[in-house]
PDB file of C-alpha atoms in Angstrom:
ATOM      1  CA  UNK A  27     196.140 -35.428 165.710  1.00 83.00           C
ATOM      2  CA  UNK A  28     192.283 -36.240 165.114  1.00 91.00           C
ATOM      3  CA  UNK A  29     190.991 -37.879 168.389  1.00 94.00           C
ATOM      4  CA  UNK A  30     187.739 -40.127 167.763  1.00 96.00           C
ATOM      5  CA  UNK A  31     185.534 -41.732 170.508  1.00 97.00           C
ATOM      6  CA  UNK A  32     183.490 -44.649 169.429  1.00 97.00           C
ATOM      7  CA  UNK A  33     180.712 -45.863 171.550  1.00 97.00           C
ATOM      8  CA  UNK A  34     178.449 -49.112 171.236  1.00 96.00           C
ATOM      9  CA  UNK A  35     177.192 -51.792 173.492  1.00 94.00           C
ATOM     10  CA  UNK A  36     177.094 -54.288 170.617  1.00 93.00           C
ATOM     11  CA  UNK A  37     180.655 -55.882 170.542  1.00 95.00           C
ATOM     12  CA  UNK A  38     180.382 -56.891 166.787  1.00 95.00           C
ATOM     13  CA  UNK A  39     179.008 -53.432 165.767  1.00 94.00           C
ATOM     14  CA  UNK A  40     181.752 -51.669 167.845  1.00 95.00           C
ATOM     15  CA  UNK A  41     184.480 -53.787 166.371  1.00 96.00           C
ATOM     16  CA  UNK A  42     182.984 -53.162 162.733  1.00 95.00           C
ATOM     17  CA  UNK A  43     183.100 -49.481 163.365  1.00 95.00           C
ATOM     18  CA  UNK A  44     186.899 -49.612 164.731  1.00 96.00           C
ATOM     19  CA  UNK A  45     187.897 -51.490 161.348  1.00 96.00           C
ATOM     20  CA  UNK A  46     186.152 -49.092 159.181  1.00 96.00           C
ATOM     21  CA  UNK A  47     187.794 -46.163 160.963  1.00 96.00           C
ATOM     22  CA  UNK A  48     191.133 -47.872 160.697  1.00 95.00           C
ATOM     23  CA  UNK A  49     190.486 -48.460 157.060  1.00 96.00           C
ATOM     24  CA  UNK A  50     189.554 -44.732 156.558  1.00 96.00           C
ATOM     25  CA  UNK A  51     192.665 -43.625 158.498  1.00 95.00           C
ATOM     26  CA  UNK A  52     194.718 -45.625 155.960  1.00 95.00           C
ATOM     27  CA  UNK A  53     193.075 -44.867 152.933  1.00 95.00           C
ATOM     28  CA  UNK A  54     193.204 -41.158 153.615  1.00 92.00           C
ATOM     29  CA  UNK A  55     196.417 -41.020 155.307  1.00 93.00           C
ATOM     30  CA  UNK A  56     194.765 -39.498 158.177  1.00 92.00           C
ATOM     31  CA  UNK A  57     196.599 -38.813 161.355  1.00 92.00           C
ATOM     32  CA  UNK A  58     194.159 -39.976 164.282  1.00 93.00           C
ATOM     33  CA  UNK A  59     193.809 -41.773 167.256  1.00 93.00           C
ATOM     34  CA  UNK A  60     190.469 -43.712 168.584  1.00 93.00           C
ATOM     35  CA  UNK A  61     189.152 -44.913 171.709  1.00 96.00           C
ATOM     36  CA  UNK A  62     186.447 -47.446 172.030  1.00 97.00           C
ATOM     37  CA  UNK A  63     183.665 -47.417 174.731  1.00 97.00           C
ATOM     38  CA  UNK A  64     180.876 -50.106 175.373  1.00 96.00           C
ATOM     39  CA  UNK A  65     178.456 -47.526 177.055  1.00 96.00           C
ATOM     40  CA  UNK A  66     177.984 -44.064 177.510  1.00 95.00           C
ATOM     41  CA  UNK A  67     178.592 -43.891 181.145  1.00 96.00           C
ATOM     42  CA  UNK A  68     182.203 -45.086 180.565  1.00 96.00           C
ATOM     43  CA  UNK A  69     182.608 -42.404 177.726  1.00 96.00           C
ATOM     44  CA  UNK A  70     181.260 -39.512 180.004  1.00 95.00           C
ATOM     45  CA  UNK A  71     183.313 -40.620 182.869  1.00 95.00           C
ATOM     46  CA  UNK A  72     186.354 -40.327 180.806  1.00 94.00           C
ATOM     47  CA  UNK A  73     185.297 -36.759 179.814  1.00 92.00           C
ATOM     48  CA  UNK A  74     184.920 -35.799 183.567  1.00 90.00           C
ATOM     49  CA  UNK A  75     188.628 -36.975 183.915  1.00 89.00           C
ATOM     50  CA  UNK A  76     189.508 -34.408 181.216  1.00 84.00           C
ATOM     51  CA  UNK A  77     189.902 -36.285 178.195  1.00 89.00           C
ATOM     52  CA  UNK A  78     188.433 -34.664 174.966  1.00 89.00           C
ATOM     53  CA  UNK A  79     187.735 -36.034 171.301  1.00 93.00           C
ATOM     54  CA  UNK A  80     187.130 -34.029 168.099  1.00 91.00           C
ATOM     55  CA  UNK A  81     184.558 -36.647 166.879  1.00 95.00           C
ATOM     56  CA  UNK A  82     182.128 -38.841 168.895  1.00 96.00           C
ATOM     57  CA  UNK A  83     180.787 -41.790 166.939  1.00 96.00           C
ATOM     58  CA  UNK A  84     177.728 -42.845 169.254  1.00 95.00           C
ATOM     59  CA  UNK A  85     175.149 -45.633 168.933  1.00 93.00           C
ATOM     60  CA  UNK A  86     171.904 -44.051 169.670  1.00 90.00           C
ATOM     61  CA  UNK A  87     170.073 -47.231 171.111  1.00 88.00           C
ATOM     62  CA  UNK A  88     171.860 -48.444 174.221  1.00 90.00           C
ATOM     63  CA  UNK A  89     170.573 -50.024 177.474  1.00 90.00           C
ATOM     64  CA  UNK A  90     169.863 -47.510 180.355  1.00 88.00           C
ATOM     65  CA  UNK A  91     172.015 -44.447 179.216  1.00 92.00           C
ATOM     66  CA  UNK A  92     171.069 -43.895 175.488  1.00 90.00           C
ATOM     67  CA  UNK A  93     173.362 -42.343 173.087  1.00 91.00           C
ATOM     68  CA  UNK A  94     171.109 -39.270 173.075  1.00 89.00           C
ATOM     69  CA  UNK A  95     171.857 -38.926 176.737  1.00 93.00           C
ATOM     70  CA  UNK A  96     175.611 -39.296 176.118  1.00 94.00           C
ATOM     71  CA  UNK A  97     175.492 -36.696 173.597  1.00 93.00           C
ATOM     72  CA  UNK A  98     173.800 -34.315 175.839  1.00 91.00           C
ATOM     73  CA  UNK A  99     176.438 -34.872 178.494  1.00 93.00           C
ATOM     74  CA  UNK A 100     179.276 -34.294 175.891  1.00 92.00           C
ATOM     75  CA  UNK A 101     177.635 -30.977 175.091  1.00 88.00           C
ATOM     76  CA  UNK A 102     178.002 -29.851 178.592  1.00 85.00           C
ATOM     77  CA  UNK A 103     181.806 -30.333 178.253  1.00 83.00           C
ATOM     78  CA  UNK A 104     182.327 -29.379 174.462  1.00 83.00           C
ATOM     79  CA  UNK A 105     180.005 -27.379 172.130  1.00 79.00           C
ATOM     80  CA  UNK A 106     182.026 -27.679 169.106  1.00 80.00           C
ATOM     81  CA  UNK A 107     183.039 -31.454 168.844  1.00 88.00           C
ATOM     82  CA  UNK A 108     181.428 -33.353 165.906  1.00 92.00           C
ATOM     83  CA  UNK A 109     178.839 -36.007 166.747  1.00 93.00           C
ATOM     84  CA  UNK A 110     177.910 -38.867 164.382  1.00 93.00           C
ATOM     85  CA  UNK A 111     175.097 -41.093 165.464  1.00 92.00           C
ATOM     86  CA  UNK A 112     174.576 -44.712 164.181  1.00 89.00           C
ATOM     87  CA  UNK A 113     171.472 -46.731 164.971  1.00 82.00           C
ATOM     88  CA  UNK A 114     169.336 -49.446 163.590  1.00 79.00           C
ATOM     89  CA  UNK A 115     166.154 -47.128 164.019  1.00 73.00           C
ATOM     90  CA  UNK A 116     165.376 -43.867 162.093  1.00 69.00           C
ATOM     91  CA  UNK A 117     163.017 -42.756 164.739  1.00 70.00           C
ATOM     92  CA  UNK A 118     165.558 -40.971 166.587  1.00 65.00           C
ATOM     93  CA  UNK A 119     166.761 -38.886 163.723  1.00 61.00           C
ATOM     94  CA  UNK A 120     164.738 -35.695 164.747  1.00 60.00           C
ATOM     95  CA  UNK A 121     166.324 -36.038 168.255  1.00 63.00           C
ATOM     96  CA  UNK A 122     169.719 -35.983 166.877  1.00 65.00           C
ATOM     97  CA  UNK A 123     169.434 -32.539 165.820  1.00 63.00           C
ATOM     98  CA  UNK A 124     168.827 -31.404 169.296  1.00 67.00           C
ATOM     99  CA  UNK A 125     172.542 -31.933 170.249  1.00 80.00           C
ATOM    100  CA  UNK A 126     173.589 -30.517 166.818  1.00 79.00           C
ATOM    101  CA  UNK A 127     174.854 -33.987 165.521  1.00 81.00           C
ATOM    102  CA  UNK A 128     176.956 -33.539 162.251  1.00 81.00           C
ATOM    103  CA  UNK A 129     175.585 -36.682 160.827  1.00 82.00           C
ATOM    104  CA  UNK A 130     173.321 -39.739 161.193  1.00 84.00           C
ATOM    105  CA  UNK A 131     173.765 -43.200 159.705  1.00 88.00           C
ATOM    106  CA  UNK A 132     171.485 -46.156 159.843  1.00 88.00           C
ATOM    107  CA  UNK A 133     172.909 -49.588 160.506  1.00 88.00           C
ATOM    108  CA  UNK A 134     174.328 -51.711 159.254  1.00 91.00           C
ATOM    109  CA  UNK A 135     177.277 -49.518 158.928  1.00 93.00           C
ATOM    110  CA  UNK A 136     179.193 -50.016 155.564  1.00 94.00           C
ATOM    111  CA  UNK A 137     182.444 -48.623 154.191  1.00 95.00           C
ATOM    112  CA  UNK A 138     180.629 -46.275 151.814  1.00 95.00           C
ATOM    113  CA  UNK A 139     178.330 -44.834 154.458  1.00 93.00           C
ATOM    114  CA  UNK A 140     181.202 -44.268 156.953  1.00 94.00           C
ATOM    115  CA  UNK A 141     183.549 -42.709 154.342  1.00 95.00           C
ATOM    116  CA  UNK A 142     180.841 -40.423 153.100  1.00 93.00           C
ATOM    117  CA  UNK A 143     180.180 -39.168 156.674  1.00 92.00           C
ATOM    118  CA  UNK A 144     183.725 -38.900 157.740  1.00 94.00           C
ATOM    119  CA  UNK A 145     184.471 -36.928 154.481  1.00 92.00           C
ATOM    120  CA  UNK A 146     181.625 -34.727 155.274  1.00 89.00           C
ATOM    121  CA  UNK A 147     182.775 -34.163 158.927  1.00 89.00           C
ATOM    122  CA  UNK A 148     186.473 -33.526 157.982  1.00 88.00           C
ATOM    123  CA  UNK A 149     185.355 -30.924 155.388  1.00 85.00           C
ATOM    124  CA  UNK A 150     183.262 -29.148 157.982  1.00 81.00           C
ATOM    125  CA  UNK A 151     186.217 -29.214 160.340  1.00 81.00           C
ATOM    126  CA  UNK A 152     188.254 -27.736 157.886  1.00 77.00           C
ATOM    127  CA  UNK A 153     185.876 -24.934 157.063  1.00 70.00           C
ATOM    128  CA  UNK A 154     185.702 -24.060 160.606  1.00 67.00           C
ATOM    129  CA  UNK A 155     189.363 -24.221 161.003  1.00 63.00           C
ATOM    130  CA  UNK A 156     189.804 -21.761 158.111  1.00 61.00           C
ATOM    131  CA  UNK A 157     187.770 -19.250 159.843  1.00 74.00           C
ATOM    132  CA  UNK A 158     189.373 -16.956 162.464  1.00 85.00           C
ATOM    133  CA  UNK A 159     188.025 -18.065 165.816  1.00 87.00           C
ATOM    134  CA  UNK A 160     188.611 -17.802 169.565  1.00 88.00           C
ATOM    135  CA  UNK A 161     188.066 -20.733 172.063  1.00 86.00           C
ATOM    136  CA  UNK A 162     186.455 -19.703 175.411  1.00 88.00           C
ATOM    137  CA  UNK A 163     185.532 -21.728 178.616  1.00 85.00           C
ATOM    138  CA  UNK A 164     182.155 -20.760 179.603  1.00 85.00           C
ATOM    139  CA  UNK A 165     179.658 -21.940 182.302  1.00 75.00           C
ATOM    140  CA  UNK A 166     178.185 -24.123 179.567  1.00 74.00           C
ATOM    141  CA  UNK A 167     181.445 -25.828 178.531  1.00 78.00           C
ATOM    142  CA  UNK A 168     184.238 -25.069 175.941  1.00 79.00           C
ATOM    143  CA  UNK A 169     182.992 -23.007 173.105  1.00 83.00           C
ATOM    144  CA  UNK A 170     184.302 -21.779 169.760  1.00 82.00           C
ATOM    145  CA  UNK A 171     183.526 -18.260 168.787  1.00 90.00           C
ATOM    146  CA  UNK A 172     183.798 -17.448 165.017  1.00 89.00           C
ATOM    147  CA  UNK A 173     185.135 -13.860 164.876  1.00 92.00           C
ATOM    148  CA  UNK A 174     182.766 -12.846 162.184  1.00 89.00           C
ATOM    149  CA  UNK A 175     179.875 -13.889 164.453  1.00 90.00           C
ATOM    150  CA  UNK A 176     180.907 -11.910 167.339  1.00 95.00           C
ATOM    151  CA  UNK A 177     179.447  -8.190 167.509  1.00 96.00           C
ATOM    152  CA  UNK A 178     180.821  -7.125 170.615  1.00 97.00           C
ATOM    153  CA  UNK A 179     182.198  -8.081 174.098  1.00 97.00           C
ATOM    154  CA  UNK A 180     181.805  -6.413 177.365  1.00 97.00           C
ATOM    155  CA  UNK A 181     183.047  -6.972 180.863  1.00 96.00           C
ATOM    156  CA  UNK A 182     180.431  -6.971 183.625  1.00 94.00           C
ATOM    157  CA  UNK A 183     181.769  -7.430 187.023  1.00 91.00           C
ATOM    158  CA  UNK A 184     184.397 -10.370 186.844  1.00 89.00           C
ATOM    159  CA  UNK A 185     182.549 -11.892 183.773  1.00 94.00           C
ATOM    160  CA  UNK A 186     183.047 -11.146 180.045  1.00 96.00           C
ATOM    161  CA  UNK A 187     179.947 -11.226 177.860  1.00 96.00           C
ATOM    162  CA  UNK A 188     180.461 -12.086 174.293  1.00 96.00           C
ATOM    163  CA  UNK A 189     177.530 -10.820 172.197  1.00 96.00           C
ATOM    164  CA  UNK A 190     176.810 -12.941 168.971  1.00 94.00           C
ATOM    165  CA  UNK A 191     174.862 -11.857 165.976  1.00 90.00           C
ATOM    166  CA  UNK A 192     172.273 -14.464 166.530  1.00 87.00           C
ATOM    167  CA  UNK A 193     171.372 -12.917 169.713  1.00 89.00           C
ATOM    168  CA  UNK A 194     173.197 -15.330 171.995  1.00 90.00           C
ATOM    169  CA  UNK A 195     175.207 -14.084 174.847  1.00 94.00           C
ATOM    170  CA  UNK A 196     178.254 -16.588 175.805  1.00 93.00           C
ATOM    171  CA  UNK A 197     179.411 -15.644 179.694  1.00 94.00           C
ATOM    172  CA  UNK A 198     183.007 -16.322 180.747  1.00 93.00           C
ATOM    173  CA  UNK A 199     184.908 -15.556 183.873  1.00 89.00           C
ATOM    174  CA  UNK A 200     188.225 -14.215 182.408  1.00 89.00           C
ATOM    175  CA  UNK A 201     190.131 -10.841 182.424  1.00 91.00           C
ATOM    176  CA  UNK A 202     188.984  -8.460 179.925  1.00 94.00           C
ATOM    177  CA  UNK A 203     192.582  -7.285 179.431  1.00 93.00           C
ATOM    178  CA  UNK A 204     193.593 -10.918 177.912  1.00 92.00           C
ATOM    179  CA  UNK A 205     190.263 -10.818 175.789  1.00 94.00           C
ATOM    180  CA  UNK A 206     191.354  -7.561 174.301  1.00 94.00           C
ATOM    181  CA  UNK A 207     194.789  -8.883 173.682  1.00 92.00           C
ATOM    182  CA  UNK A 208     193.134 -11.802 171.683  1.00 90.00           C
ATOM    183  CA  UNK A 209     190.660  -9.673 169.809  1.00 94.00           C
ATOM    184  CA  UNK A 210     192.381  -6.652 168.978  1.00 93.00           C
ATOM    185  CA  UNK A 211     195.027  -8.657 166.911  1.00 91.00           C
ATOM    186  CA  UNK A 212     192.177  -9.421 164.316  1.00 90.00           C
ATOM    187  CA  UNK A 213     192.251  -5.752 163.189  1.00 90.00           C
ATOM    188  CA  UNK A 214     188.183  -5.513 163.095  1.00 94.00           C
ATOM    189  CA  UNK A 215     187.860  -4.649 166.708  1.00 96.00           C
ATOM    190  CA  UNK A 216     188.019  -1.333 168.258  1.00 96.00           C
ATOM    191  CA  UNK A 217     187.885  -0.536 172.057  1.00 96.00           C
ATOM    192  CA  UNK A 218     185.308   2.251 172.566  1.00 97.00           C
ATOM    193  CA  UNK A 219     185.122   2.141 176.334  1.00 96.00           C
ATOM    194  CA  UNK A 220     187.223   0.586 179.085  1.00 95.00           C
ATOM    195  CA  UNK A 221     184.448  -2.292 179.288  1.00 96.00           C
ATOM    196  CA  UNK A 222     183.464  -2.494 175.726  1.00 97.00           C
ATOM    197  CA  UNK A 223     185.149  -4.038 172.499  1.00 97.00           C
ATOM    198  CA  UNK A 224     183.112  -3.721 169.255  1.00 97.00           C
ATOM    199  CA  UNK A 225     183.609  -5.730 165.820  1.00 96.00           C
ATOM    200  CA  UNK A 226     183.573  -2.690 163.283  1.00 96.00           C
ATOM    201  CA  UNK A 227     181.927  -4.895 160.623  1.00 92.00           C
ATOM    202  CA  UNK A 228     178.690  -4.446 162.532  1.00 94.00           C
ATOM    203  CA  UNK A 229     178.819  -0.757 163.088  1.00 95.00           C
ATOM    204  CA  UNK A 230     175.801   1.253 161.958  1.00 93.00           C
ATOM    205  CA  UNK A 231     176.631   4.807 163.282  1.00 95.00           C
ATOM    206  CA  UNK A 232     179.095   6.362 165.526  1.00 96.00           C
ATOM    207  CA  UNK A 233     177.854   9.318 167.620  1.00 95.00           C
ATOM    208  CA  UNK A 234     179.638  11.365 170.377  1.00 94.00           C
ATOM    209  CA  UNK A 235     178.715   9.049 173.153  1.00 95.00           C
ATOM    210  CA  UNK A 236     177.708   5.801 171.820  1.00 96.00           C
ATOM    211  CA  UNK A 237     178.177   3.551 168.818  1.00 97.00           C
ATOM    212  CA  UNK A 238     174.910   1.870 167.371  1.00 96.00           C
ATOM    213  CA  UNK A 239     175.217  -1.479 165.950  1.00 95.00           C
ATOM    214  CA  UNK A 240     173.377  -3.355 162.984  1.00 92.00           C
ATOM    215  CA  UNK A 241     171.917  -5.585 165.732  1.00 91.00           C
ATOM    216  CA  UNK A 242     170.287  -2.399 167.190  1.00 90.00           C
ATOM    217  CA  UNK A 243     172.444  -2.695 170.313  1.00 93.00           C
ATOM    218  CA  UNK A 244     174.383   0.362 171.373  1.00 95.00           C
ATOM    219  CA  UNK A 245     177.684   0.644 173.253  1.00 97.00           C
ATOM    220  CA  UNK A 246     179.102   3.559 174.920  1.00 97.00           C
ATOM    221  CA  UNK A 247     182.110   5.602 173.691  1.00 97.00           C
ATOM    222  CA  UNK A 248     184.515   6.938 176.507  1.00 96.00           C
ATOM    223  CA  UNK A 249     184.491  10.573 176.883  1.00 95.00           C
ATOM    224  CA  UNK A 250     186.632  12.489 174.270  1.00 93.00           C
ATOM    225  CA  UNK A 251     187.162   9.438 172.270  1.00 95.00           C
ATOM    226  CA  UNK A 252     184.726   9.757 169.600  1.00 95.00           C
ATOM    227  CA  UNK A 253     186.792  11.373 167.031  1.00 95.00           C
ATOM    228  CA  UNK A 254     189.499   8.426 167.730  1.00 95.00           C
ATOM    229  CA  UNK A 255     186.927   6.017 167.266  1.00 96.00           C
ATOM    230  CA  UNK A 256     185.570   7.453 164.064  1.00 95.00           C
ATOM    231  CA  UNK A 257     189.075   7.640 162.564  1.00 95.00           C
ATOM    232  CA  UNK A 258     189.747   4.146 163.469  1.00 93.00           C
ATOM    233  CA  UNK A 259     186.666   2.955 161.710  1.00 94.00           C
ATOM    234  CA  UNK A 260     187.377   4.967 158.732  1.00 93.00           C
ATOM    235  CA  UNK A 261     190.808   3.289 158.461  1.00 92.00           C
ATOM    236  CA  UNK A 262     189.130  -0.009 158.769  1.00 90.00           C
ATOM    237  CA  UNK A 263     187.018   0.665 156.073  1.00 88.00           C
ATOM    238  CA  UNK A 264     189.384   2.011 153.714  1.00 86.00           C
ATOM    239  CA  UNK A 265     191.564  -0.960 154.519  1.00 79.00           C
ATOM    240  CA  UNK A 266     188.635  -3.274 153.441  1.00 64.00           C
ATOM    241  CA  UNK A 267     188.206  -1.610 149.819  1.00 53.00           C
TER     242      UNK A 267
END
């Protein structure tokens, strides 16, 4: 079930968006629900109560609390949801990228414009869905980590740090044992040490006491486990051939 939030302070524009979304739902036989909001504060208040949406359709220019402001608040709760902006002015297009908006439509919103935007967003969602991923709750909000982007994970105190290939580190408070259970099932990870889990697709070299990764990071190998790690990596490489 796809959950869609629509927010616009103009009643006519809001009504038009709802009608077009309903038309899209019918024509595509899409299983979805939508909720309408007349201002961003009302929408954010709903999020604070625990409600989440897959797609946010936001008017950028609203009095007081702008659509961009609402989008920034949304990103505090959810890093992965798709955001679609619509507005009568193109001057905010650049700002829409600051919150990683999926699309940007100039008013008036027509059937053709909305259908194209929604087709692109649903295709993006399907592509992301087809990729192996884990959902984590970090200090920045709920985030989706694509397995192929995760280089290694480590436990530091009570926190787990997910190191991504782009250099970003996502910090979460969760048990490392549950992280290992979630990641080891994908077959590309090996536990080199009680505090480290490595994605073998990023392994550069395996030495006696450490694994060097393609990102130039290195992680320790527990004493006496080097041969086991090397064999595990060899098996992984042979399975991929």
